[in-house]
Amino acid sequence: MTIFLLIILSIIFLILTICWKLFRTAFRVGLFILISIFLIAVTSKSLIIDHSLNQDTFLNNARSILKPIFYFVD
């Protein structure tokens, strides 16, 4: 269920980026690539660790991936 939700969200995000022409600046292209990599990383980590893919596992994996990013931002 979570995988299908992520696929739908990434397709919606791709359509929005094309519609809003976010590919004009390098910063926005980089942001799009980072969000795509984040979605793939969370999905693959959920698949490796827990095959049930419940929401708690998804949120914990998202937090563990985002911790280093927020460390450098602070």
Coordinates of N, CA and C in Angstrom, one line a residue:
M1 N 0.8 -1.2 0.0 CA 0.0 0.0 0.0 C 0.9 1.3 0.0
T2 N 1.9 1.2 0.8 CA 2.8 2.4 0.9 C 3.5 2.6 -0.4
I3 N 3.9 1.5 -1.1 CA 4.6 1.7 -2.4 C 3.7 2.3 -3.4
F4 N 2.5 1.9 -3.5 CA 1.6 2.4 -4.4 C 1.3 3.9 -4.1
L5 N 1.2 4.3 -2.9 CA 1.0 5.7 -2.5 C 2.2 6.5 -2.9
L6 N 3.4 6.0 -2.7 CA 4.7 6.7 -3.1 C 4.7 6.9 -4.6
I7 N 4.4 5.8 -5.3 CA 4.4 5.9 -6.8 C 3.4 7.0 -7.2
I8 N 2.2 7.0 -6.7 CA 1.2 8.0 -7.1 C 1.7 9.4 -6.7
L9 N 2.3 9.6 -5.5 CA 2.8 10.9 -5.1 C 3.9 11.3 -6.0
S10 N 4.8 10.4 -6.4 CA 5.9 10.8 -7.3 C 5.4 11.2 -8.7
I11 N 4.4 10.5 -9.2 CA 3.8 10.8 -10.5 C 3.1 12.2 -10.4
I12 N 2.4 12.4 -9.3 CA 1.7 13.7 -9.2 C 2.8 14.8 -9.1
F13 N 3.9 14.6 -8.4 CA 4.9 15.6 -8.2 C 5.6 15.8 -9.6
L14 N 5.8 14.8 -10.4 CA 6.4 14.9 -11.7 C 5.5 15.8 -12.6
I15 N 4.2 15.5 -12.6 CA 3.2 16.3 -13.4 C 3.2 17.7 -13.0
L16 N 3.3 18.0 -11.6 CA 3.3 19.4 -11.2 C 4.6 20.1 -11.6
T17 N 5.7 19.4 -11.6 CA 6.9 20.0 -12.0 C 6.9 20.4 -13.5
I18 N 6.3 19.5 -14.3 CA 6.3 19.8 -15.7 C 5.3 21.0 -15.9
C19 N 4.2 21.0 -15.2 CA 3.2 22.0 -15.4 C 3.7 23.4 -15.0
W20 N 4.4 23.4 -13.9 CA 4.9 24.7 -13.3 C 6.3 25.1 -13.9
K21 N 6.8 24.2 -14.8 CA 8.1 24.5 -15.4 C 9.2 24.7 -14.4
L22 N 9.3 23.8 -13.5 CA 10.3 23.9 -12.4 C 11.8 23.6 -12.9
F23 N 11.9 23.2 -14.2 CA 13.2 22.8 -14.7 C 14.0 24.0 -15.2
R24 N 13.6 25.2 -14.9 CA 14.3 26.4 -15.5 C 15.6 26.7 -14.7
T25 N 15.7 26.4 -13.4 CA 16.9 26.7 -12.7 C 17.5 25.4 -12.2
A26 N 18.8 25.4 -12.0 CA 19.5 24.2 -11.5 C 19.1 23.9 -10.1
F27 N 18.8 24.9 -9.3 CA 18.4 24.6 -7.9 C 17.1 23.7 -7.8
R28 N 16.1 24.1 -8.7 CA 14.9 23.3 -8.7 C 15.1 21.9 -9.2
V29 N 15.9 21.8 -10.2 CA 16.2 20.4 -10.7 C 16.9 19.6 -9.7
G30 N 17.8 20.2 -8.9 CA 18.5 19.5 -7.8 C 17.5 19.1 -6.7
L31 N 16.5 20.0 -6.4 CA 15.5 19.7 -5.4 C 14.7 18.5 -5.9
F32 N 14.3 18.5 -7.1 CA 13.5 17.4 -7.7 C 14.3 16.1 -7.6
I33 N 15.5 16.1 -7.9 CA 16.4 14.9 -7.8 C 16.5 14.4 -6.4
L34 N 16.7 15.4 -5.4 CA 16.8 15.0 -4.0 C 15.5 14.4 -3.5
I35 N 14.4 14.9 -3.9 CA 13.1 14.4 -3.4 C 12.9 13.0 -4.0
S36 N 13.3 12.8 -5.2 CA 13.1 11.5 -5.9 C 14.0 10.4 -5.2
I37 N 15.3 10.8 -4.9 CA 16.2 9.9 -4.2 C 15.7 9.6 -2.8
F38 N 15.1 10.6 -2.1 CA 14.6 10.4 -0.8 C 13.4 9.3 -0.8
L39 N 12.5 9.5 -1.8 CA 11.4 8.5 -1.9 C 11.9 7.1 -2.2
I40 N 12.9 7.0 -3.1 CA 13.4 5.7 -3.4 C 14.1 5.1 -2.2
A41 N 14.9 5.9 -1.5 CA 15.6 5.4 -0.3 C 14.7 4.9 0.8
V42 N 13.6 5.7 1.0 CA 12.7 5.3 2.1 C 12.0 4.0 1.7
T43 N 11.6 3.9 0.4 CA 10.9 2.7 -0.1 C 11.8 1.5 0.0
S44 N 13.0 1.6 -0.5 CA 13.9 0.4 -0.5 C 14.3 0.0 0.9
K45 N 14.5 1.0 1.8 CA 14.8 0.7 3.2 C 13.6 0.0 3.9
S46 N 12.4 0.4 3.6 CA 11.2 -0.2 4.1 C 11.1 -1.7 3.6
L47 N 11.4 -1.9 2.3 CA 11.3 -3.2 1.8 C 12.3 -4.2 2.4
I48 N 13.5 -3.6 2.7 CA 14.6 -4.5 3.2 C 14.3 -4.8 4.7
I49 N 13.9 -3.8 5.5 CA 13.7 -4.1 6.9 C 12.4 -4.8 7.2
D50 N 11.3 -4.3 6.7 CA 10.0 -4.8 7.1 C 9.1 -5.0 5.8
H51 N 8.7 -6.2 5.6 CA 7.9 -6.5 4.5 C 6.4 -6.1 4.6
S52 N 6.0 -5.8 5.8 CA 4.6 -5.4 6.0 C 4.3 -4.0 5.6
L53 N 5.4 -3.1 5.6 CA 5.3 -1.7 5.2 C 4.2 -1.0 5.9
N54 N 4.1 -1.1 7.2 CA 3.1 -0.3 7.9 C 3.6 1.2 8.0
Q55 N 2.7 2.0 8.5 CA 3.0 3.5 8.5 C 4.1 3.8 9.5
D56 N 4.2 3.1 10.6 CA 5.2 3.4 11.6 C 6.6 3.2 11.1
T57 N 6.7 2.1 10.4 CA 8.0 1.8 9.8 C 8.4 2.8 8.8
F58 N 7.5 3.2 8.0 CA 7.8 4.2 7.0 C 8.2 5.5 7.6
L59 N 7.5 6.0 8.6 CA 7.9 7.2 9.3 C 9.2 7.1 10.0
N60 N 9.5 6.0 10.6 CA 10.8 5.8 11.3 C 11.9 5.8 10.3
N61 N 11.7 5.2 9.1 CA 12.8 5.2 8.1 C 12.9 6.6 7.6
A62 N 11.9 7.3 7.4 CA 12.0 8.7 6.9 C 12.7 9.6 7.9
R63 N 12.5 9.4 9.2 CA 13.2 10.2 10.2 C 14.7 9.8 10.2
S64 N 15.0 8.5 10.1 CA 16.4 8.1 10.2 C 17.2 8.6 9.0
I65 N 16.5 8.7 7.8 CA 17.2 9.3 6.6 C 17.3 10.8 6.7
L66 N 16.4 11.5 7.3 CA 16.4 12.9 7.4 C 17.3 13.5 8.5
K67 N 17.6 12.6 9.5 CA 18.4 13.1 10.6 C 19.8 13.7 10.2
P68 N 20.6 13.1 9.3 CA 21.8 13.8 8.9 C 21.6 15.1 8.2
I69 N 20.5 15.2 7.4 CA 20.2 16.4 6.7 C 19.9 17.6 7.6
F70 N 19.1 17.3 8.7 CA 18.8 18.3 9.6 C 20.0 18.7 10.5
Y71 N 20.9 17.7 10.7 CA 22.1 18.0 11.4 C 22.9 19.1 10.8
F72 N 23.1 19.0 9.4 CA 23.9 20.0 8.7 C 23.1 21.3 8.5
V73 N 21.8 21.2 8.5 CA 21.0 22.5 8.4 C 21.1 23.3 9.7
D74 N 21.0 22.6 10.8 CA 21.1 23.4 12.1 C 22.5 23.9 12.3

